[in-house]
Amino acid sequence: MAIVSDTAAPTPVRPKHKGSAQLFKNPMLERLSHTHIALPVSIFIITALISLYYGFTHGFLSGVSALGLFVGGWFLFTFVEYLVHRYVYHIPATSPGRAKFQYTMHGVHHEYPKDETRLAMPPIITVFVASLLFFIFRFVFGTWAFGILAGFTFGYALYLFVHYAIHVYSPPKNFLKVWWTHHAQHHYRQDEVAFGVSSTLWDHIIGTMPTKRND
Ligand SMILES: [Zn+2]
Ligand SMILES: [Zn+2]
Ligand SMILES: [Zn+2]
């Protein structure tokens, strides 16, 4: 497949609604690259629960401040979700190495949006990310880390679940439909907009909301 271009322009990828790409020649790595969504979702929920439990039992969290830190961590996640999707997952393919990275991390999802085994990173990487987040937050936020980490990893789990639901289930006939319509704009209409998945908040603030089109 032609994923390497010699210009900075993104290679247009036609979404396929069947099948799956091979990402690695090594069969073990290839197997690892397919993940059941329940694993990373569970890992992040468990991380949030342990973090809350530890925070409360060690006197770092209580009452309203715990709620504030949780909501703050969740809010922080929505911003990181936007930034990572926009600037890491859609990094311009300016070199073969970058093109390979972009395709492995995210391009494969744009080419095979319905491959539900490629909607999250392998569990081993999820555990690594959760641990890394803990150390960063503990360093930056001190004892606030337990509440912030809980909110952040809850937001991450919600994002993973919402993204899975968008690609696997048909849209519901209620206000939650916005999740489906917003992300469909990103996949099928305008690649350079709608980077938020679990919320449209940062697309509104930063100005990457899809333009209204008549169809
Ligand atoms: Zn495979
Ligand atoms: Zn994308
Ligand atoms: Zn998607």
Coordinates of N, CA and C and ligand atoms in Angstrom, one line a residue:
M1 N 0.8 -1.2 0.0 CA 0.0 0.0 0.0 C 0.9 1.2 0.0
A2 N 0.4 2.3 -0.7 CA 1.3 3.5 -0.9 C 1.0 4.4 0.3
I3 N 1.8 4.4 1.3 CA 1.5 5.3 2.4 C 2.6 6.4 2.5
V4 N 3.7 6.2 1.7 CA 4.8 7.1 1.8 C 4.7 8.1 0.7
S5 N 4.6 9.4 1.0 CA 4.6 10.4 -0.1 C 5.8 11.3 0.1
D6 N 6.2 11.9 -1.0 CA 7.4 12.7 -0.9 C 7.0 14.2 -0.7
T7 N 5.8 14.4 -0.5 CA 5.4 15.8 -0.1 C 4.8 15.8 1.3
A8 N 4.6 17.0 1.8 CA 4.0 17.1 3.2 C 2.5 16.9 3.1
A9 N 1.9 16.9 1.9 CA 0.4 16.7 1.9 C 0.1 15.3 2.3
P10 N -1.0 15.2 3.1 CA -1.4 13.9 3.6 C -1.9 13.1 2.4
T11 N -1.5 11.8 2.4 CA -1.9 10.9 1.3 C -3.4 10.6 1.5
P12 N -4.2 10.9 0.5 CA -5.6 10.5 0.7 C -5.8 9.0 0.9
V13 N -6.5 8.7 1.9 CA -6.7 7.2 2.1 C -8.2 7.0 2.0
R14 N -8.5 6.0 1.1 CA -9.9 5.7 0.9 C -10.4 4.7 2.0
P15 N -11.4 5.1 2.8 CA -11.8 4.2 3.9 C -12.4 2.9 3.4
K16 N -11.9 1.8 3.9 CA -12.5 0.5 3.5 C -13.3 0.0 4.6
H17 N -14.5 -0.6 4.3 CA -15.4 -1.0 5.3 C -15.3 -2.5 5.7
K18 N -14.3 -3.1 5.1 CA -14.1 -4.5 5.4 C -12.6 -4.7 5.5
G19 N -12.3 -5.8 6.3 CA -10.9 -6.2 6.3 C -10.0 -5.5 7.3
S20 N -8.7 -5.7 7.2 CA -7.8 -5.3 8.3 C -6.4 -5.2 7.6
A21 N -5.6 -4.3 8.1 CA -4.3 -4.2 7.5 C -3.3 -5.0 8.3
Q22 N -2.2 -5.4 7.6 CA -1.1 -6.0 8.4 C -0.1 -4.9 8.7
L23 N 0.1 -4.7 10.0 CA 1.0 -3.6 10.4 C 2.5 -4.1 10.6
F24 N 2.6 -5.4 11.0 CA 4.0 -5.9 11.3 C 4.2 -7.2 10.6
K25 N 5.5 -7.4 10.2 CA 5.9 -8.7 9.6 C 6.0 -9.8 10.7
N26 N 6.5 -9.3 11.9 CA 6.6 -10.3 13.0 C 5.2 -10.7 13.5
P27 N 4.9 -12.0 13.4 CA 3.6 -12.5 13.8 C 3.2 -12.1 15.2
M28 N 4.1 -12.1 16.1 CA 3.8 -11.8 17.5 C 3.4 -10.3 17.7
L29 N 4.2 -9.4 17.1 CA 3.8 -8.0 17.1 C 2.5 -7.8 16.4
E30 N 2.3 -8.5 15.3 CA 1.0 -8.3 14.5 C -0.2 -8.7 15.4
R31 N 0.0 -9.8 16.1 CA -1.1 -10.3 17.0 C -1.3 -9.3 18.1
L32 N -0.2 -8.7 18.7 CA -0.3 -7.7 19.8 C -1.0 -6.5 19.3
S33 N -0.9 -6.2 18.0 CA -1.5 -4.9 17.5 C -3.0 -5.0 17.4
H34 N -3.6 -6.2 17.6 CA -5.1 -6.3 17.6 C -5.5 -6.4 19.1
T35 N -6.4 -5.5 19.5 CA -6.7 -5.4 20.9 C -8.2 -5.4 21.1
H36 N -8.7 -6.2 22.0 CA -10.1 -6.1 22.4 C -10.3 -4.9 23.2
I37 N -11.3 -4.1 22.9 CA -11.5 -2.8 23.5 C -11.7 -2.9 25.0
A38 N -12.3 -4.0 25.5 CA -12.6 -4.2 26.9 C -11.3 -4.1 27.8
L39 N -10.2 -4.5 27.2 CA -8.9 -4.5 28.0 C -8.5 -3.1 28.4
P40 N -8.2 -2.3 27.4 CA -7.8 -0.9 27.8 C -8.8 -0.2 28.6
V41 N -10.1 -0.3 28.3 CA -11.1 0.4 29.0 C -11.1 -0.1 30.5
S42 N -10.9 -1.4 30.7 CA -10.9 -1.9 32.1 C -9.6 -1.4 32.8
I43 N -8.5 -1.4 32.1 CA -7.2 -1.0 32.7 C -7.3 0.5 33.2
F44 N -8.0 1.3 32.4 CA -8.1 2.7 32.8 C -9.1 2.9 33.9
I45 N -10.2 2.1 33.9 CA -11.2 2.2 35.0 C -10.6 1.7 36.3
I46 N -9.8 0.6 36.2 CA -9.2 0.1 37.4 C -8.2 1.1 37.9
T47 N -7.4 1.7 37.0 CA -6.4 2.7 37.5 C -7.2 3.8 38.2
A48 N -8.3 4.3 37.7 CA -9.1 5.4 38.3 C -9.5 4.9 39.7
L49 N -10.0 3.7 39.8 CA -10.5 3.2 41.1 C -9.4 3.1 42.1
I50 N -8.3 2.5 41.7 CA -7.2 2.3 42.6 C -6.7 3.7 43.1
S51 N -6.6 4.6 42.2 CA -6.2 6.0 42.5 C -7.1 6.7 43.5
L52 N -8.4 6.5 43.3 CA -9.4 7.1 44.3 C -9.3 6.4 45.6
Y53 N -9.2 5.1 45.6 CA -9.1 4.3 46.8 C -7.9 4.7 47.6
Y54 N -6.7 4.7 46.9 CA -5.5 5.1 47.6 C -5.6 6.5 48.1
G55 N -6.1 7.4 47.3 CA -6.2 8.8 47.7 C -7.1 9.0 49.0
F56 N -8.2 8.3 49.0 CA -9.1 8.5 50.1 C -8.6 7.8 51.4
T57 N -8.0 6.6 51.2 CA -7.5 5.8 52.4 C -6.3 6.4 53.0
H58 N -5.5 7.2 52.2 CA -4.3 7.9 52.7 C -4.5 9.3 53.0
G59 N -5.7 9.8 53.0 CA -6.0 11.2 53.4 C -5.6 12.2 52.4
F60 N -5.4 11.9 51.1 CA -5.1 12.9 50.1 C -6.3 13.4 49.4
L61 N -7.4 12.7 49.6 CA -8.7 13.1 49.0 C -9.8 13.2 50.0
S62 N -10.6 14.2 49.8 CA -11.9 14.2 50.6 C -12.9 15.1 50.0
G63 N -14.1 14.7 50.1 CA -15.3 15.5 49.8 C -15.2 16.3 48.5
V64 N -15.6 17.5 48.6 CA -15.7 18.4 47.4 C -14.4 18.5 46.6
S65 N -13.3 18.6 47.4 CA -12.0 18.8 46.7 C -11.7 17.6 45.8
A66 N -12.1 16.4 46.3 CA -11.9 15.2 45.5 C -12.6 15.3 44.2
L67 N -13.9 15.7 44.3 CA -14.7 15.9 43.1 C -14.1 16.9 42.1
G68 N -13.6 18.0 42.7 CA -13.0 19.1 41.9 C -11.8 18.5 41.1
L69 N -10.9 17.8 41.8 CA -9.7 17.2 41.2 C -10.1 16.2 40.1
F70 N -11.1 15.4 40.4 CA -11.6 14.4 39.4 C -12.1 15.1 38.1
V71 N -12.9 16.1 38.3 CA -13.5 16.8 37.2 C -12.3 17.6 36.4
G72 N -11.4 18.1 37.2 CA -10.2 18.8 36.6 C -9.4 17.8 35.8
G73 N -9.2 16.6 36.3 CA -8.4 15.6 35.5 C -9.1 15.2 34.3
W74 N -10.4 15.1 34.4 CA -11.3 14.7 33.2 C -11.2 15.8 32.1
F75 N -11.3 17.1 32.6 CA -11.2 18.2 31.7 C -9.8 18.3 31.0
L76 N -8.8 18.0 31.8 CA -7.4 18.0 31.3 C -7.4 16.9 30.2
F77 N -8.0 15.7 30.4 CA -8.0 14.7 29.4 C -8.5 15.1 28.1
T78 N -9.7 15.8 28.2 CA -10.4 16.2 26.9 C -9.4 17.1 26.0
F79 N -8.6 17.9 26.7 CA -7.6 18.7 26.0 C -6.5 17.9 25.4
V80 N -6.0 17.0 26.2 CA -4.9 16.1 25.7 C -5.4 15.2 24.6
E81 N -6.7 14.7 24.7 CA -7.3 13.9 23.6 C -7.3 14.7 22.3
Y82 N -7.7 16.0 22.4 CA -7.7 16.9 21.2 C -6.3 17.1 20.6
L83 N -5.3 17.4 21.5 CA -4.0 17.7 21.1 C -3.3 16.5 20.4
V84 N -3.4 15.3 21.1 CA -2.8 14.1 20.6 C -3.4 13.7 19.3
H85 N -4.7 13.8 19.2 CA -5.3 13.4 17.9 C -4.9 14.3 16.8
R86 N -4.9 15.6 17.1 CA -4.6 16.6 16.0 C -3.1 16.6 15.6
Y87 N -2.2 16.6 16.6 CA -0.8 16.8 16.3 C 0.1 15.5 16.4
V88 N -0.3 14.5 17.0 CA 0.5 13.2 17.0 C -0.1 12.3 16.0
Y89 N -1.4 11.9 16.2 CA -2.0 11.0 15.3 C -2.1 11.5 13.8
H90 N -2.2 12.8 13.6 CA -2.2 13.3 12.3 C -1.0 14.1 12.0
I91 N 0.2 13.6 12.5 CA 1.5 14.2 12.2 C 1.7 14.2 10.6
P92 N 2.1 15.3 10.0 CA 2.3 15.2 8.6 C 3.4 14.2 8.2
A93 N 3.2 13.5 7.1 CA 4.1 12.4 6.7 C 5.2 13.0 5.9
T94 N 6.1 13.8 6.6 CA 7.2 14.5 5.9 C 8.4 13.6 5.6
S95 N 8.4 12.4 6.2 CA 9.5 11.5 6.0 C 9.0 10.1 6.0
P96 N 9.7 9.1 5.5 CA 9.1 7.7 5.5 C 8.9 7.2 6.9
G97 N 9.8 7.6 7.9 CA 9.6 7.2 9.3 C 8.4 7.8 9.9
R98 N 8.1 9.1 9.6 CA 6.9 9.7 10.1 C 5.6 9.1 9.5
A99 N 5.7 8.8 8.2 CA 4.6 8.2 7.5 C 4.3 6.8 8.1
K100 N 5.3 6.1 8.4 CA 5.1 4.7 9.0 C 4.5 4.9 10.4
F101 N 5.1 5.8 11.2 CA 4.5 6.1 12.5 C 3.1 6.5 12.5
Q102 N 2.8 7.4 11.6 CA 1.4 7.9 11.5 C 0.4 6.8 11.1
Y103 N 0.9 6.0 10.1 CA 0.0 4.9 9.7 C -0.3 3.9 10.8
T104 N 0.8 3.5 11.5 CA 0.7 2.5 12.5 C -0.2 3.0 13.7
M105 N 0.1 4.3 14.1 CA -0.7 4.8 15.2 C -2.1 5.1 14.9
H106 N -2.4 5.6 13.7 CA -3.7 6.2 13.4 C -4.2 6.0 12.0
G107 N -3.3 6.1 11.0 CA -3.7 6.0 9.6 C -4.4 4.7 9.3
V108 N -4.0 3.7 10.0 CA -4.7 2.4 9.8 C -6.1 2.5 10.2
H109 N -6.4 3.2 11.2 CA -7.8 3.4 11.7 C -8.6 4.2 10.6
H110 N -8.0 5.2 10.0 CA -8.7 5.9 8.9 C -8.9 5.1 7.7
E111 N -8.0 4.1 7.4 CA -8.1 3.3 6.3 C -9.2 2.2 6.5
Y112 N -9.1 1.6 7.8 CA -10.1 0.6 8.1 C -10.9 1.0 9.4
P113 N -11.8 2.0 9.2 CA -12.5 2.5 10.4 C -13.3 1.5 11.1
K114 N -13.7 0.5 10.4 CA -14.6 -0.5 11.1 C -13.8 -1.7 11.7
D115 N -12.5 -1.7 11.6 CA -11.7 -2.8 12.2 C -11.7 -2.5 13.7
E116 N -12.6 -3.2 14.4 CA -12.8 -2.9 15.9 C -11.6 -3.4 16.7
T117 N -10.7 -4.2 16.1 CA -9.5 -4.6 16.9 C -8.4 -3.6 16.9
R118 N -8.6 -2.5 16.1 CA -7.5 -1.5 16.0 C -8.0 -0.1 16.5
L119 N -8.8 -0.2 17.6 CA -9.4 1.1 18.1 C -8.7 1.5 19.4
A120 N -7.7 0.7 19.8 CA -7.0 1.1 21.0 C -5.6 0.4 21.0
M121 N -4.7 0.9 21.8 CA -3.4 0.4 21.9 C -3.4 -0.9 22.7
P122 N -2.4 -1.8 22.4 CA -2.3 -3.1 23.1 C -2.2 -2.8 24.7
P123 N -2.8 -3.8 25.4 CA -2.8 -3.7 26.9 C -1.5 -3.4 27.5
I124 N -0.4 -3.9 27.0 CA 0.9 -3.7 27.6 C 1.3 -2.2 27.5
I125 N 0.9 -1.6 26.4 CA 1.2 -0.1 26.2 C 0.3 0.7 27.1
T126 N -1.0 0.2 27.2 CA -2.0 0.9 28.1 C -1.4 0.9 29.5
V127 N -0.9 -0.2 30.0 CA -0.4 -0.2 31.4 C 0.8 0.7 31.5
F128 N 1.6 0.8 30.5 CA 2.8 1.7 30.5 C 2.3 3.1 30.5
V129 N 1.3 3.5 29.7 CA 0.8 4.8 29.7 C 0.2 5.2 31.0
A130 N -0.6 4.3 31.6 CA -1.2 4.6 32.9 C -0.1 4.8 34.0
S131 N 0.9 4.0 34.0 CA 2.0 4.2 34.9 C 2.7 5.5 34.7
L132 N 3.0 5.8 33.4 CA 3.7 7.1 33.1 C 2.9 8.3 33.5
L133 N 1.6 8.2 33.3 CA 0.7 9.3 33.7 C 0.8 9.5 35.2
F134 N 0.8 8.4 36.0 CA 0.9 8.5 37.4 C 2.1 9.2 37.8
F135 N 3.3 8.8 37.3 CA 4.5 9.4 37.7 C 4.6 10.9 37.3
I136 N 4.1 11.3 36.1 CA 4.1 12.7 35.7 C 3.2 13.5 36.6
F137 N 2.0 13.0 36.9 CA 1.0 13.7 37.7 C 1.5 13.8 39.2
R138 N 2.1 12.8 39.7 CA 2.6 12.8 41.0 C 3.7 13.8 41.2
F139 N 4.6 13.9 40.1 CA 5.6 14.9 40.1 C 5.1 16.3 40.0
V140 N 4.1 16.5 39.1 CA 3.6 17.9 38.8 C 2.6 18.4 39.8
F141 N 1.7 17.5 40.2 CA 0.6 17.9 41.1 C 0.7 17.4 42.5
G142 N 1.8 16.7 42.9 CA 1.9 16.2 44.3 C 0.8 15.3 44.7
T143 N 0.2 15.6 45.9 CA -0.9 14.7 46.4 C -2.2 14.9 45.6
W144 N -2.3 16.0 44.8 CA -3.5 16.2 44.0 C -3.6 15.1 42.9
A145 N -2.4 14.4 42.7 CA -2.3 13.5 41.6 C -3.4 12.4 41.6
F146 N -3.8 12.0 42.8 CA -4.7 10.8 42.9 C -6.1 11.2 42.4
G147 N -6.5 12.4 42.7 CA -7.8 12.8 42.1 C -7.7 13.1 40.6
I148 N -6.7 13.8 40.2 CA -6.5 14.2 38.8 C -6.3 13.0 38.0
L149 N -5.5 12.0 38.4 CA -5.3 10.8 37.6 C -6.6 10.0 37.5
A150 N -7.4 9.9 38.5 CA -8.7 9.2 38.5 C -9.6 9.8 37.4
G151 N -9.7 11.2 37.4 CA -10.5 11.9 36.4 C -10.0 11.7 35.0
F152 N -8.6 11.8 34.9 CA -8.0 11.7 33.6 C -8.2 10.3 33.0
T153 N -7.9 9.2 33.8 CA -8.1 7.9 33.2 C -9.5 7.5 33.0
F154 N -10.4 8.1 33.8 CA -11.9 7.9 33.6 C -12.2 8.5 32.2
G155 N -11.7 9.7 32.0 CA -12.0 10.4 30.7 C -11.4 9.6 29.5
Y156 N -10.2 9.0 29.7 CA -9.6 8.1 28.7 C -10.5 6.9 28.4
A157 N -10.9 6.3 29.5 CA -11.8 5.1 29.3 C -13.1 5.4 28.6
L158 N -13.6 6.6 28.9 CA -14.9 7.0 28.3 C -14.6 7.3 26.8
Y159 N -13.5 8.0 26.5 CA -13.1 8.3 25.1 C -13.0 7.0 24.3
L160 N -12.3 6.0 24.9 CA -12.1 4.7 24.2 C -13.4 4.0 23.9
F161 N -14.3 4.1 24.9 CA -15.6 3.4 24.8 C -16.5 4.2 23.7
V162 N -16.5 5.5 23.8 CA -17.3 6.3 22.9 C -16.8 6.1 21.5
H163 N -15.5 6.1 21.3 CA -14.9 5.9 19.9 C -15.3 4.5 19.4
Y164 N -15.2 3.5 20.3 CA -15.6 2.2 19.9 C -17.1 2.1 19.5
A165 N -17.9 2.7 20.3 CA -19.4 2.7 20.1 C -19.7 3.4 18.7
I166 N -19.0 4.5 18.5 CA -19.2 5.3 17.2 C -19.0 4.4 16.0
H167 N -17.9 3.6 16.0 CA -17.6 2.8 14.9 C -18.3 1.4 14.8
V168 N -18.8 0.9 15.9 CA -19.4 -0.4 15.9 C -20.9 -0.4 15.9
Y169 N -21.5 0.6 16.6 CA -23.0 0.7 16.7 C -23.5 1.8 15.9
S170 N -24.8 1.7 15.5 CA -25.4 2.8 14.7 C -25.8 3.9 15.7
P171 N -25.9 5.2 15.2 CA -26.2 6.3 16.1 C -27.5 6.2 16.8
P172 N -27.6 6.6 18.1 CA -28.9 6.6 18.8 C -29.7 7.8 18.4
K173 N -31.0 7.7 18.6 CA -31.9 8.8 18.2 C -32.1 9.8 19.3
N174 N -31.0 10.2 20.0 CA -31.1 11.2 21.0 C -29.9 12.1 21.0
F175 N -29.8 12.9 22.0 CA -28.7 13.9 22.0 C -27.3 13.3 21.9
L176 N -27.1 12.1 22.2 CA -25.8 11.4 22.1 C -25.3 11.3 20.7
K177 N -26.3 11.5 19.7 CA -26.0 11.3 18.3 C -24.8 12.2 17.9
V178 N -24.6 13.3 18.6 CA -23.6 14.3 18.2 C -22.2 13.6 18.2
W179 N -22.0 12.6 19.1 CA -20.8 11.9 19.1 C -20.5 11.3 17.7
W180 N -21.6 10.7 17.1 CA -21.5 10.0 15.8 C -21.3 11.0 14.7
T181 N -22.1 12.0 14.7 CA -22.1 13.0 13.6 C -20.7 13.8 13.5
H182 N -20.3 14.1 14.7 CA -19.0 14.9 14.8 C -17.8 14.1 14.3
H183 N -17.7 12.8 14.7 CA -16.6 12.0 14.3 C -16.7 11.6 12.9
A184 N -18.0 11.4 12.4 CA -18.1 11.1 10.9 C -17.6 12.2 10.1
Q185 N -17.7 13.5 10.5 CA -17.2 14.6 9.8 C -15.6 14.4 9.6
H186 N -15.0 14.0 10.8 CA -13.6 13.8 10.8 C -13.1 12.7 9.8
H187 N -13.9 11.6 9.8 CA -13.5 10.5 9.0 C -13.8 10.7 7.5
Y188 N -15.1 11.1 7.2 CA -15.6 11.0 5.9 C -15.7 12.3 5.1
R189 N -15.6 13.4 5.8 CA -15.8 14.7 5.1 C -14.6 15.6 5.0
Q190 N -14.2 16.0 6.2 CA -13.1 17.0 6.3 C -12.1 16.5 7.3
D191 N -11.0 16.0 6.8 CA -9.9 15.4 7.6 C -9.3 16.4 8.6
E192 N -9.3 17.7 8.3 CA -8.6 18.6 9.1 C -9.4 19.3 10.2
V193 N -10.6 18.7 10.4 CA -11.5 19.3 11.5 C -12.0 18.2 12.4
A194 N -12.6 18.6 13.4 CA -13.3 17.7 14.4 C -12.4 16.6 15.0
F195 N -11.4 17.1 15.7 CA -10.4 16.3 16.4 C -10.9 15.7 17.7
G196 N -11.8 16.4 18.3 CA -12.4 15.9 19.6 C -13.3 14.7 19.3
V197 N -13.2 13.7 20.1 CA -14.1 12.5 20.0 C -15.1 12.5 21.1
S198 N -14.6 12.5 22.3 CA -15.5 12.4 23.5 C -16.2 13.7 23.8
S199 N -15.7 14.8 23.2 CA -16.4 16.1 23.3 C -16.0 17.0 22.2
T200 N -16.9 18.0 21.9 CA -16.7 18.9 20.8 C -16.1 20.2 21.3
L201 N -15.8 20.2 22.7 CA -15.4 21.4 23.4 C -14.2 22.2 22.7
W202 N -13.1 21.4 22.5 CA -11.9 22.0 22.1 C -12.0 22.4 20.6
D203 N -12.8 21.7 19.8 CA -13.0 22.1 18.4 C -13.7 23.4 18.4
H204 N -14.6 23.7 19.3 CA -15.3 25.0 19.4 C -14.3 26.0 19.8
I205 N -13.5 25.8 20.9 CA -12.6 26.8 21.4 C -11.5 27.1 20.4
I206 N -10.9 26.1 19.8 CA -9.7 26.3 18.9 C -10.1 26.6 17.5
G207 N -11.4 26.3 17.1 CA -11.9 26.7 15.8 C -11.7 25.7 14.8
T208 N -11.9 24.4 15.1 CA -11.8 23.3 14.1 C -13.1 22.6 14.0
M209 N -14.2 23.3 14.3 CA -15.5 22.7 14.1 C -15.8 22.6 12.6
P210 N -16.4 21.5 12.2 CA -16.7 21.3 10.7 C -17.6 22.4 10.3
T211 N -17.4 22.9 9.0 CA -18.4 23.9 8.5 C -19.7 23.2 8.1
K212 N -20.7 23.9 8.3 CA -22.0 23.3 7.9 C -22.1 23.1 6.4
R213 N -22.5 21.9 5.9 CA -22.6 21.7 4.5 C -24.0 21.2 4.2
N214 N -24.5 21.5 3.1 CA -25.8 21.0 2.7 C -25.6 19.7 1.8
D215 N -26.2 18.7 2.3 CA -26.1 17.5 1.4 C -27.4 16.8 1.2
Ligands
ZN1 ZN -3.4 -8.6 11.6
ZN2 ZN -8.1 10.9 12.9
ZN3 ZN -12.5 7.0 14.4

